[in-house]
Amino acid sequence: MSSSLWSSMSAPSFLFQLGSFRAPKERYADLSREPCPTSLAPTLVHPILGKSTAQLLADLVASPTFRSTVHRVFPLSQSRVHPYSRAPSSSLPAAAGTKKSFKDDDLPHKTLIMSILNVTPDSFSDGDAARATETEVALAQVREHVELGADIVDIGGMSTRPFADDITSSEEQARVVPVVQAIRASSSSPNLNETVISIDTFRPSVARAAIEAGADVINDVYGGREPGMLETMADLACPVILMHSRGTPSTMTSLTDYSSADGGLVEGVRREMVQMVEEALAARVRRWNIILDPGFGFAKTGEQNLVLLRSLDKLFSSSEDSDSDSGHGTTLNEYPVLIGLSRKKFLAPDKKVAKERRLETAAAVACAIASGRCEIARVHDTADARDVVAFGDRLLNSKE
């Protein structure tokens, strides 16, 4: 689906139509923001044509003149969406006797860059006391990221590195909200006030304060485990990033045993991510607002991180052949994916200074993009990422 079609579906005059059935948008507010055709159950029978949604789609695809101009999108803000591709779901099969599907194979992949802004004095890689206390210093850093090519700026006010000191929610909020407000109030060039802002927090009160101040996305390293967070996400109805993790910064390094999971690490992480998604959906978090993050460096050993990196397609592929499906039909294949590898220790264990892991970060990000499972790359070094992403996208989009 194109962004223009998305916009038209959000217009006040939008009507949900199926045959002779018509309903005002206000009766189906959620459906009006859901990209078709997954708004409709594939087994739903059209009241006039007498065929299911899946059958009608198969007939459409079988047409010799068919060429899809519809594609998946995920929202970044109230006014911006981003297209992405996935292999067709089994619930939307290709027409019998043809390899055609509803997927638009001509849609080029474009990886978004999420640049990290930690307004903390103690983050593992880029803690800065000045950024944590002086809004103008933080704003200058945001401006630099955007000028270098950042699509999203991720603002964090509390370090989640292993064994990081805890701070109060009020202290975290006091660090991030003024920066969000300053970005939205900025009139400088580039248009900082239009920058997509994500708030890196697992606390519902901080998330709500940041979104109400003008942030667009909640980036939660706990994947909604903190009491009240899923309800807050559902209430705010904004895009959310759910990351796989276990425990807390003080306990996660001891929670790396996946041996009890059938299939080991990849199946174990997949199963826990499926559960994470189902809990979010049960709390009425909008499915189309969910972005997934496998959580590199969180409750995983260095070797496990490497295995996960080379197994991204397996991790996020359809769960039809996997034991990790809960039985509720949840598959990770449908969701856009964020990959956060920047300066992680496992990339170069011998390099004790995180900022020296730039080349390894570049290589790892390129690997993630080449897997086809990286819609957003979360990085510290925006200039490096811009070049890596440009090449990674060219590689992924290359055809004979």
mmCIF file of C-alpha atoms in Angstrom:
data_model
loop_
_atom_site.group_PDB
_atom_site.id
_atom_site.type_symbol
_atom_site.label_atom_id
_atom_site.label_comp_id
_atom_site.label_asym_id
_atom_site.label_seq_id
_atom_site.Cartn_x
_atom_site.Cartn_y
_atom_site.Cartn_z
ATOM 1 C CA MET A 1 0.000 0.000 0.000
ATOM 2 C CA SER A 2 1.367 3.385 -0.905
ATOM 3 C CA SER A 3 1.650 6.144 1.658
ATOM 4 C CA SER A 4 -0.881 8.182 -0.311
ATOM 5 C CA LEU A 5 -3.421 5.390 -0.074
ATOM 6 C CA TRP A 6 -2.683 5.094 3.623
ATOM 7 C CA SER A 7 -3.369 8.804 3.960
ATOM 8 C CA SER A 8 -6.630 8.573 2.050
ATOM 9 C CA MET A 9 -7.748 5.719 4.278
ATOM 10 C CA SER A 10 -7.171 7.899 7.298
ATOM 11 C CA ALA A 11 -9.295 10.736 5.938
ATOM 12 C CA PRO A 12 -12.586 11.574 7.701
ATOM 13 C CA SER A 13 -14.583 10.575 4.625
ATOM 14 C CA PHE A 14 -13.210 7.036 4.602
ATOM 15 C CA LEU A 15 -15.809 4.274 4.412
ATOM 16 C CA PHE A 16 -15.094 0.598 4.996
ATOM 17 C CA GLN A 17 -16.775 -1.254 2.134
ATOM 18 C CA LEU A 18 -17.436 -4.913 1.362
ATOM 19 C CA GLY A 19 -19.984 -5.578 -1.343
ATOM 20 C CA SER A 20 -23.144 -3.764 -0.346
ATOM 21 C CA PHE A 21 -21.973 -3.374 3.252
ATOM 22 C CA ARG A 22 -20.865 0.154 4.178
ATOM 23 C CA ALA A 23 -19.923 1.447 7.606
ATOM 24 C CA PRO A 24 -18.733 4.882 8.743
ATOM 25 C CA LYS A 25 -15.108 5.226 9.690
ATOM 26 C CA GLU A 26 -15.934 6.088 13.289
ATOM 27 C CA ARG A 27 -17.466 2.614 13.702
ATOM 28 C CA TYR A 28 -14.258 0.992 12.439
ATOM 29 C CA ALA A 29 -11.539 3.410 13.536
ATOM 30 C CA ASP A 30 -8.919 0.701 13.956
ATOM 31 C CA LEU A 31 -9.663 -0.913 10.585
ATOM 32 C CA SER A 32 -9.236 2.445 8.867
ATOM 33 C CA ARG A 33 -5.548 2.396 9.741
ATOM 34 C CA GLU A 34 -4.904 -1.254 8.945
ATOM 35 C CA PRO A 35 -3.224 -1.945 5.582
ATOM 36 C CA CYS A 36 -5.341 -4.275 3.447
ATOM 37 C CA PRO A 37 -5.714 -7.133 2.760
ATOM 38 C CA THR A 38 -4.815 -8.321 6.264
ATOM 39 C CA SER A 39 -7.741 -6.311 7.670
ATOM 40 C CA LEU A 40 -9.980 -9.112 6.412
ATOM 41 C CA ALA A 41 -9.956 -12.739 7.490
ATOM 42 C CA PRO A 42 -8.832 -14.858 4.508
ATOM 43 C CA THR A 43 -11.818 -17.193 5.089
ATOM 44 C CA LEU A 44 -14.388 -14.378 5.115
ATOM 45 C CA VAL A 45 -16.930 -15.014 2.332
ATOM 46 C CA HIS A 46 -18.023 -12.068 0.209
ATOM 47 C CA PRO A 47 -21.802 -11.682 0.665
ATOM 48 C CA ILE A 48 -22.488 -11.159 -3.046
ATOM 49 C CA LEU A 49 -19.709 -12.957 -4.920
ATOM 50 C CA GLY A 50 -19.815 -16.016 -2.649
ATOM 51 C CA LYS A 51 -16.043 -16.419 -2.533
ATOM 52 C CA SER A 52 -13.597 -16.081 0.336
ATOM 53 C CA THR A 53 -11.122 -13.213 0.584
ATOM 54 C CA ALA A 54 -8.271 -15.606 -0.220
ATOM 55 C CA GLN A 55 -10.101 -16.949 -3.287
ATOM 56 C CA LEU A 56 -10.817 -13.461 -4.589
ATOM 57 C CA LEU A 57 -7.185 -12.510 -4.115
ATOM 58 C CA ALA A 58 -6.011 -15.650 -5.888
ATOM 59 C CA ASP A 59 -8.319 -14.872 -8.821
ATOM 60 C CA LEU A 60 -6.937 -11.349 -8.983
ATOM 61 C CA VAL A 61 -3.338 -12.548 -8.941
ATOM 62 C CA ALA A 62 -4.075 -15.156 -11.637
ATOM 63 C CA SER A 63 -5.144 -12.462 -14.070
ATOM 64 C CA PRO A 64 -2.582 -12.099 -16.906
ATOM 65 C CA THR A 65 -2.741 -8.319 -16.525
ATOM 66 C CA PHE A 66 -2.207 -8.343 -12.769
ATOM 67 C CA ARG A 67 0.560 -6.187 -11.377
ATOM 68 C CA SER A 68 0.424 -5.274 -7.717
ATOM 69 C CA THR A 69 0.808 -1.640 -6.749
ATOM 70 C CA VAL A 70 -0.022 -2.448 -3.142
ATOM 71 C CA HIS A 71 2.693 -3.056 -0.580
ATOM 72 C CA ARG A 72 3.155 -3.319 3.142
ATOM 73 C CA VAL A 73 3.932 -0.257 5.221
ATOM 74 C CA PHE A 74 4.604 0.352 8.884
ATOM 75 C CA PRO A 75 4.008 3.690 10.628
ATOM 76 C CA LEU A 76 6.828 5.831 11.997
ATOM 77 C CA SER A 77 4.646 8.714 13.113
ATOM 78 C CA GLN A 78 1.149 10.064 12.579
ATOM 79 C CA SER A 79 2.148 11.431 9.203
ATOM 80 C CA ARG A 80 4.867 9.089 7.940
ATOM 81 C CA VAL A 81 4.922 5.438 6.931
ATOM 82 C CA HIS A 82 7.665 3.253 5.453
ATOM 83 C CA PRO A 83 7.208 0.456 2.879
ATOM 84 C CA TYR A 84 8.726 -2.989 3.286
ATOM 85 C CA SER A 85 8.464 -6.443 1.711
ATOM 86 C CA ARG A 86 7.826 -9.920 3.035
ATOM 87 C CA ALA A 87 7.299 -13.286 1.394
ATOM 88 C CA PRO A 88 3.570 -13.926 1.058
ATOM 89 C CA SER A 89 1.818 -15.442 4.051
ATOM 90 C CA SER A 90 0.322 -18.920 3.722
ATOM 91 C CA SER A 91 -3.046 -17.317 4.480
ATOM 92 C CA LEU A 92 -2.741 -15.393 1.199
ATOM 93 C CA PRO A 93 -1.618 -18.105 -1.239
ATOM 94 C CA ALA A 94 -0.499 -17.613 -4.797
ATOM 95 C CA ALA A 95 -3.062 -18.524 -7.389
ATOM 96 C CA ALA A 96 -3.164 -22.172 -8.375
ATOM 97 C CA GLY A 97 -0.850 -22.964 -11.277
ATOM 98 C CA THR A 98 1.064 -19.690 -11.015
ATOM 99 C CA LYS A 99 3.993 -18.346 -9.052
ATOM 100 C CA LYS A 100 2.405 -14.925 -8.837
ATOM 101 C CA SER A 101 1.665 -13.580 -5.380
ATOM 102 C CA PHE A 102 0.411 -10.417 -3.753
ATOM 103 C CA LYS A 103 3.960 -9.406 -2.871
ATOM 104 C CA ASP A 104 5.364 -6.592 -4.991
ATOM 105 C CA ASP A 105 8.792 -7.943 -5.922
ATOM 106 C CA ASP A 106 9.704 -4.651 -7.573
ATOM 107 C CA LEU A 107 9.516 -2.752 -4.302
ATOM 108 C CA PRO A 108 13.108 -1.757 -3.457
ATOM 109 C CA HIS A 109 14.329 -2.309 0.071
ATOM 110 C CA LYS A 110 15.385 0.814 1.962
ATOM 111 C CA THR A 111 16.885 0.420 5.407
ATOM 112 C CA LEU A 112 16.133 3.239 7.813
ATOM 113 C CA ILE A 113 18.830 4.639 10.092
ATOM 114 C CA MET A 114 17.979 5.107 13.755
ATOM 115 C CA SER A 115 20.643 7.252 15.400
ATOM 116 C CA ILE A 116 21.250 6.901 19.116
ATOM 117 C CA LEU A 117 21.171 9.881 21.459
ATOM 118 C CA ASN A 118 21.852 8.865 25.041
ATOM 119 C CA VAL A 119 21.226 11.759 27.421
ATOM 120 C CA THR A 120 22.939 9.772 30.147
ATOM 121 C CA PRO A 121 26.265 10.143 31.906
ATOM 122 C CA ASP A 122 26.917 6.372 32.067
ATOM 123 C CA SER A 123 25.878 4.606 28.846
ATOM 124 C CA PHE A 124 28.323 1.861 27.831
ATOM 125 C CA SER A 125 29.519 3.627 24.705
ATOM 126 C CA ASP A 126 28.627 7.297 24.612
ATOM 127 C CA GLY A 127 27.631 8.505 28.053
ATOM 128 C CA ASP A 128 27.970 12.278 28.292
ATOM 129 C CA ALA A 129 27.254 14.327 31.398
ATOM 130 C CA ALA A 130 26.769 17.504 29.342
ATOM 131 C CA ARG A 131 24.129 15.898 27.108
ATOM 132 C CA ALA A 132 22.355 14.629 30.223
ATOM 133 C CA THR A 133 22.024 18.100 31.739
ATOM 134 C CA GLU A 134 22.183 20.636 28.883
ATOM 135 C CA THR A 135 19.381 20.542 26.310
ATOM 136 C CA GLU A 136 21.279 22.683 23.782
ATOM 137 C CA VAL A 137 24.158 20.183 23.743
ATOM 138 C CA ALA A 138 21.718 17.354 23.059
ATOM 139 C CA LEU A 139 19.907 19.378 20.398
ATOM 140 C CA ALA A 140 23.173 20.061 18.575
ATOM 141 C CA GLN A 141 23.846 16.319 18.518
ATOM 142 C CA VAL A 142 20.377 15.641 17.104
ATOM 143 C CA ARG A 143 20.982 18.217 14.385
ATOM 144 C CA GLU A 144 24.261 16.530 13.468
ATOM 145 C CA HIS A 145 22.618 13.081 13.254
ATOM 146 C CA VAL A 146 19.843 14.391 11.013
ATOM 147 C CA GLU A 147 22.241 16.257 8.734
ATOM 148 C CA LEU A 148 24.266 13.042 8.335
ATOM 149 C CA GLY A 149 21.224 11.050 7.279
ATOM 150 C CA ALA A 150 19.331 9.820 10.341
ATOM 151 C CA ASP A 151 15.722 8.851 9.665
ATOM 152 C CA ILE A 152 14.908 8.405 13.359
ATOM 153 C CA VAL A 153 16.548 9.720 16.525
ATOM 154 C CA ASP A 154 16.313 7.390 19.516
ATOM 155 C CA ILE A 155 16.522 9.253 22.834
ATOM 156 C CA GLY A 156 17.388 7.370 25.998
ATOM 157 C CA GLY A 157 17.619 8.702 29.533
ATOM 158 C CA MET A 158 18.679 5.571 31.411
ATOM 159 C CA SER A 159 21.508 3.186 30.648
ATOM 160 C CA THR A 160 20.489 -0.459 30.151
ATOM 161 C CA ARG A 161 24.019 -1.841 29.856
ATOM 162 C CA PRO A 162 24.800 -4.816 32.132
ATOM 163 C CA PHE A 163 24.968 -3.784 35.794
ATOM 164 C CA ALA A 164 24.002 -0.182 35.050
ATOM 165 C CA ASP A 165 22.880 1.895 38.011
ATOM 166 C CA ASP A 166 19.145 2.335 38.371
ATOM 167 C CA ILE A 167 17.608 5.800 38.399
ATOM 168 C CA THR A 168 14.113 6.989 39.269
ATOM 169 C CA SER A 169 11.456 7.424 36.608
ATOM 170 C CA SER A 170 11.238 11.131 37.448
ATOM 171 C CA GLU A 171 14.971 11.540 36.840
ATOM 172 C CA GLU A 172 14.744 9.657 33.538
ATOM 173 C CA GLN A 173 11.769 11.751 32.480
ATOM 174 C CA ALA A 174 13.569 14.968 33.396
ATOM 175 C CA ARG A 175 16.418 13.987 31.062
ATOM 176 C CA VAL A 176 14.418 13.068 27.962
ATOM 177 C CA VAL A 177 11.277 15.213 27.879
ATOM 178 C CA PRO A 178 13.082 18.596 27.563
ATOM 179 C CA VAL A 179 15.062 17.224 24.600
ATOM 180 C CA VAL A 180 11.887 16.023 22.863
ATOM 181 C CA GLN A 181 10.263 19.404 23.469
ATOM 182 C CA ALA A 182 13.331 21.248 22.177
ATOM 183 C CA ILE A 183 13.347 19.207 18.950
ATOM 184 C CA ARG A 184 9.665 19.872 18.342
ATOM 185 C CA ALA A 185 10.130 23.592 19.051
ATOM 186 C CA SER A 186 13.202 23.918 16.830
ATOM 187 C CA SER A 187 12.962 26.098 13.739
ATOM 188 C CA SER A 188 16.482 25.432 12.474
ATOM 189 C CA SER A 189 17.466 23.652 9.291
ATOM 190 C CA PRO A 190 17.177 20.774 8.608
ATOM 191 C CA ASN A 191 13.588 20.574 9.797
ATOM 192 C CA LEU A 192 14.327 19.110 13.205
ATOM 193 C CA ASN A 193 10.770 19.631 14.335
ATOM 194 C CA GLU A 194 9.702 17.032 11.740
ATOM 195 C CA THR A 195 12.267 14.432 12.837
ATOM 196 C CA VAL A 196 10.876 11.041 13.826
ATOM 197 C CA ILE A 197 11.664 10.620 17.533
ATOM 198 C CA SER A 198 11.667 7.369 19.460
ATOM 199 C CA ILE A 199 11.898 7.201 23.228
ATOM 200 C CA ASP A 200 14.110 4.422 24.595
ATOM 201 C CA THR A 201 12.447 3.431 27.862
ATOM 202 C CA PHE A 202 10.766 0.491 29.558
ATOM 203 C CA ARG A 203 8.796 2.704 31.971
ATOM 204 C CA PRO A 204 5.184 3.527 31.092
ATOM 205 C CA SER A 205 5.209 6.927 32.810
ATOM 206 C CA VAL A 206 8.316 8.035 30.888
ATOM 207 C CA ALA A 207 6.921 6.703 27.616
ATOM 208 C CA ARG A 208 3.654 8.565 28.074
ATOM 209 C CA ALA A 209 5.364 11.833 29.022
ATOM 210 C CA ALA A 210 7.687 11.630 26.003
ATOM 211 C CA ILE A 211 4.920 10.803 23.516
ATOM 212 C CA GLU A 212 2.749 13.608 24.889
ATOM 213 C CA ALA A 213 5.755 15.948 24.525
ATOM 214 C CA GLY A 214 6.030 15.067 20.823
ATOM 215 C CA ALA A 215 7.896 11.748 20.474
ATOM 216 C CA ASP A 216 6.529 9.286 17.904
ATOM 217 C CA VAL A 217 7.745 5.794 18.854
ATOM 218 C CA ILE A 218 8.202 3.820 22.079
ATOM 219 C CA ASN A 219 11.367 1.679 22.021
ATOM 220 C CA ASP A 220 11.090 -0.796 24.903
ATOM 221 C CA VAL A 221 14.044 -3.061 25.724
ATOM 222 C CA TYR A 222 11.791 -5.054 28.070
ATOM 223 C CA GLY A 223 9.288 -5.803 25.311
ATOM 224 C CA GLY A 224 6.343 -4.635 27.404
ATOM 225 C CA ARG A 225 7.229 -6.638 30.531
ATOM 226 C CA GLU A 226 7.069 -3.664 32.892
ATOM 227 C CA PRO A 227 3.614 -3.518 34.552
ATOM 228 C CA GLY A 228 1.380 -1.045 32.760
ATOM 229 C CA MET A 229 3.554 -0.635 29.655
ATOM 230 C CA LEU A 230 1.428 -2.662 27.241
ATOM 231 C CA GLU A 231 -1.690 -0.818 28.398
ATOM 232 C CA THR A 232 0.130 2.485 27.869
ATOM 233 C CA MET A 233 1.183 1.427 24.360
ATOM 234 C CA ALA A 234 -2.385 0.462 23.528
ATOM 235 C CA ASP A 235 -3.763 3.711 24.903
ATOM 236 C CA LEU A 236 -1.268 5.923 23.060
ATOM 237 C CA ALA A 237 -1.766 3.949 19.818
ATOM 238 C CA CYS A 238 1.714 4.857 18.571
ATOM 239 C CA PRO A 239 4.379 2.715 16.874
ATOM 240 C CA VAL A 240 6.220 0.500 19.372
ATOM 241 C CA ILE A 241 9.443 -1.501 19.262
ATOM 242 C CA LEU A 242 9.299 -4.703 21.293
ATOM 243 C CA MET A 243 12.723 -6.127 22.065
ATOM 244 C CA HIS A 244 13.530 -9.634 23.222
ATOM 245 C CA SER A 245 15.288 -9.682 26.579
ATOM 246 C CA ARG A 246 15.306 -11.476 29.883
ATOM 247 C CA GLY A 247 15.644 -10.095 33.390
ATOM 248 C CA THR A 248 17.095 -6.674 34.147
ATOM 249 C CA PRO A 249 20.473 -5.013 33.509
ATOM 250 C CA SER A 250 21.714 -6.502 36.792
ATOM 251 C CA THR A 251 20.543 -10.074 36.049
ATOM 252 C CA MET A 252 20.483 -10.549 32.273
ATOM 253 C CA THR A 253 24.051 -11.851 31.942
ATOM 254 C CA SER A 254 23.073 -14.868 34.053
ATOM 255 C CA LEU A 255 19.962 -15.639 31.971
ATOM 256 C CA THR A 256 21.582 -16.966 28.801
ATOM 257 C CA ASP A 257 20.611 -20.646 29.016
ATOM 258 C CA TYR A 258 18.382 -21.614 26.098
ATOM 259 C CA SER A 259 19.202 -25.332 26.257
ATOM 260 C CA SER A 260 15.764 -26.234 27.601
ATOM 261 C CA ALA A 261 14.093 -24.845 24.478
ATOM 262 C CA ASP A 262 13.406 -27.313 21.681
ATOM 263 C CA GLY A 263 15.763 -26.328 18.909
ATOM 264 C CA GLY A 264 18.067 -24.330 21.169
ATOM 265 C CA LEU A 265 18.838 -20.630 20.939
ATOM 266 C CA VAL A 266 16.989 -19.554 17.792
ATOM 267 C CA GLU A 267 13.823 -21.484 18.570
ATOM 268 C CA GLY A 268 13.983 -20.341 22.194
ATOM 269 C CA VAL A 269 14.256 -16.677 21.258
ATOM 270 C CA ARG A 270 11.570 -17.104 18.616
ATOM 271 C CA ARG A 271 9.178 -18.737 21.073
ATOM 272 C CA GLU A 272 9.671 -15.965 23.628
ATOM 273 C CA MET A 273 9.180 -13.315 20.950
ATOM 274 C CA VAL A 274 5.952 -14.969 19.807
ATOM 275 C CA GLN A 275 4.746 -14.874 23.414
ATOM 276 C CA MET A 276 5.805 -11.222 23.673
ATOM 277 C CA VAL A 277 3.780 -10.333 20.570
ATOM 278 C CA GLU A 278 0.725 -12.263 21.718
ATOM 279 C CA GLU A 279 0.751 -10.528 25.101
ATOM 280 C CA ALA A 280 0.938 -7.162 23.332
ATOM 281 C CA LEU A 281 -1.953 -8.039 21.034
ATOM 282 C CA ALA A 282 -3.995 -9.312 23.980
ATOM 283 C CA ALA A 283 -3.462 -5.913 25.627
ATOM 284 C CA ARG A 284 -4.878 -4.304 22.439
ATOM 285 C CA VAL A 285 -1.596 -2.954 21.101
ATOM 286 C CA ARG A 286 -2.292 -2.449 17.381
ATOM 287 C CA ARG A 287 -0.640 -5.162 15.341
ATOM 288 C CA TRP A 288 0.394 -2.747 12.594
ATOM 289 C CA ASN A 289 2.205 -0.580 15.167
ATOM 290 C CA ILE A 290 4.560 -3.380 16.275
ATOM 291 C CA ILE A 291 8.236 -3.497 15.262
ATOM 292 C CA LEU A 292 10.410 -6.339 16.576
ATOM 293 C CA ASP A 293 13.991 -6.369 17.855
ATOM 294 C CA PRO A 294 15.819 -9.656 18.644
ATOM 295 C CA GLY A 295 17.807 -7.936 21.393
ATOM 296 C CA PHE A 296 21.479 -8.423 20.590
ATOM 297 C CA GLY A 297 23.543 -8.216 23.769
ATOM 298 C CA PHE A 298 20.577 -8.744 26.090
ATOM 299 C CA ALA A 299 20.542 -12.114 27.899
ATOM 300 C CA LYS A 300 22.778 -13.641 25.233
ATOM 301 C CA THR A 301 26.443 -14.662 25.294
ATOM 302 C CA GLY A 302 28.894 -13.389 22.711
ATOM 303 C CA GLU A 303 28.721 -16.655 20.772
ATOM 304 C CA GLN A 304 24.914 -16.687 20.954
ATOM 305 C CA ASN A 305 24.809 -13.184 19.486
ATOM 306 C CA LEU A 306 26.877 -14.368 16.520
ATOM 307 C CA VAL A 307 24.621 -17.386 15.964
ATOM 308 C CA LEU A 308 21.545 -15.161 16.127
ATOM 309 C CA LEU A 309 23.055 -12.697 13.657
ATOM 310 C CA ARG A 310 23.609 -15.392 11.049
ATOM 311 C CA SER A 311 20.148 -16.872 11.755
ATOM 312 C CA LEU A 312 17.976 -13.775 11.323
ATOM 313 C CA ASP A 313 16.021 -15.155 8.390
ATOM 314 C CA LYS A 314 15.346 -18.383 10.284
ATOM 315 C CA LEU A 315 14.317 -16.456 13.396
ATOM 316 C CA PHE A 316 11.793 -14.268 11.610
ATOM 317 C CA SER A 317 10.628 -16.646 8.905
ATOM 318 C CA SER A 318 7.136 -18.108 8.934
ATOM 319 C CA SER A 319 6.636 -20.354 11.942
ATOM 320 C CA GLU A 320 4.629 -22.943 9.999
ATOM 321 C CA ASP A 321 7.488 -25.432 10.154
ATOM 322 C CA SER A 322 8.541 -24.432 13.646
ATOM 323 C CA ASP A 323 7.579 -25.806 17.030
ATOM 324 C CA SER A 324 7.654 -22.278 18.433
ATOM 325 C CA ASP A 325 4.232 -21.315 17.129
ATOM 326 C CA SER A 326 1.906 -21.045 20.109
ATOM 327 C CA GLY A 327 -1.003 -22.475 18.183
ATOM 328 C CA HIS A 328 -2.703 -19.083 17.945
ATOM 329 C CA GLY A 329 -1.451 -18.460 14.427
ATOM 330 C CA THR A 330 1.171 -15.892 15.454
ATOM 331 C CA THR A 331 4.101 -15.625 13.075
ATOM 332 C CA LEU A 332 7.017 -13.206 13.319
ATOM 333 C CA ASN A 333 7.329 -13.088 9.536
ATOM 334 C CA GLU A 334 4.790 -10.296 9.160
ATOM 335 C CA TYR A 335 6.524 -7.709 11.353
ATOM 336 C CA PRO A 336 9.196 -5.144 10.459
ATOM 337 C CA VAL A 337 12.479 -5.647 12.293
ATOM 338 C CA LEU A 338 14.926 -3.314 14.032
ATOM 339 C CA ILE A 339 18.505 -4.518 14.491
ATOM 340 C CA GLY A 340 20.713 -2.957 17.176
ATOM 341 C CA LEU A 341 24.354 -4.063 16.874
ATOM 342 C CA SER A 342 26.236 -0.812 17.270
ATOM 343 C CA ARG A 343 29.503 -1.048 19.230
ATOM 344 C CA LYS A 344 28.374 -4.216 21.046
ATOM 345 C CA LYS A 345 31.150 -6.006 22.924
ATOM 346 C CA PHE A 346 30.626 -9.332 21.149
ATOM 347 C CA LEU A 347 31.603 -7.726 17.834
ATOM 348 C CA ALA A 348 35.206 -7.240 18.992
ATOM 349 C CA PRO A 349 35.781 -8.575 22.537
ATOM 350 C CA ASP A 350 39.455 -7.585 22.453
ATOM 351 C CA LYS A 351 38.611 -3.936 21.888
ATOM 352 C CA LYS A 352 37.851 -2.562 25.332
ATOM 353 C CA VAL A 353 36.857 0.895 24.076
ATOM 354 C CA ALA A 354 33.402 0.654 22.513
ATOM 355 C CA LYS A 355 33.995 3.496 20.048
ATOM 356 C CA GLU A 356 36.808 1.491 18.444
ATOM 357 C CA ARG A 357 34.338 -1.151 17.187
ATOM 358 C CA ARG A 358 33.225 0.921 14.191
ATOM 359 C CA LEU A 359 34.430 -1.430 11.453
ATOM 360 C CA GLU A 360 32.933 -4.467 13.156
ATOM 361 C CA THR A 361 29.657 -2.576 13.560
ATOM 362 C CA ALA A 362 29.663 -1.737 9.857
ATOM 363 C CA ALA A 363 30.270 -5.375 8.905
ATOM 364 C CA ALA A 364 27.555 -6.635 11.246
ATOM 365 C CA VAL A 365 24.983 -4.128 9.989
ATOM 366 C CA ALA A 366 25.766 -5.146 6.397
ATOM 367 C CA CYS A 367 25.201 -8.802 7.351
ATOM 368 C CA ALA A 368 21.861 -7.927 8.939
ATOM 369 C CA ILE A 369 20.682 -6.025 5.866
ATOM 370 C CA ALA A 370 21.801 -8.849 3.557
ATOM 371 C CA SER A 371 19.593 -11.247 5.535
ATOM 372 C CA GLY A 372 16.537 -9.313 4.373
ATOM 373 C CA ARG A 373 15.410 -8.932 7.980
ATOM 374 C CA CYS A 374 16.480 -5.401 8.839
ATOM 375 C CA GLU A 375 14.091 -2.541 8.208
ATOM 376 C CA ILE A 376 15.788 -0.275 10.782
ATOM 377 C CA ALA A 377 19.465 -0.208 11.796
ATOM 378 C CA ARG A 378 20.090 1.353 15.211
ATOM 379 C CA VAL A 379 23.549 2.940 15.320
ATOM 380 C CA HIS A 380 25.819 5.433 17.060
ATOM 381 C CA ASP A 381 27.874 6.472 14.008
ATOM 382 C CA THR A 382 25.380 7.899 11.525
ATOM 383 C CA ALA A 383 27.912 8.764 8.807
ATOM 384 C CA ASP A 384 29.280 5.205 8.779
ATOM 385 C CA ALA A 385 25.774 3.761 8.765
ATOM 386 C CA ARG A 386 24.718 5.918 5.826
ATOM 387 C CA ASP A 387 27.403 4.359 3.626
ATOM 388 C CA VAL A 388 26.883 0.829 4.945
ATOM 389 C CA VAL A 389 23.121 1.020 4.466
ATOM 390 C CA ALA A 390 23.518 2.378 0.930
ATOM 391 C CA PHE A 391 25.674 -0.596 -0.026
ATOM 392 C CA GLY A 392 23.596 -3.125 1.913
ATOM 393 C CA ASP A 393 20.431 -1.976 0.171
ATOM 394 C CA ARG A 394 22.135 -2.141 -3.231
ATOM 395 C CA LEU A 395 23.247 -5.694 -2.471
ATOM 396 C CA LEU A 396 19.818 -6.785 -1.306
ATOM 397 C CA ASN A 397 18.067 -5.142 -4.264
ATOM 398 C CA SER A 398 20.477 -6.521 -6.887
ATOM 399 C CA LYS A 399 18.936 -8.636 -9.659
ATOM 400 C CA GLU A 400 20.193 -10.441 -12.740
#
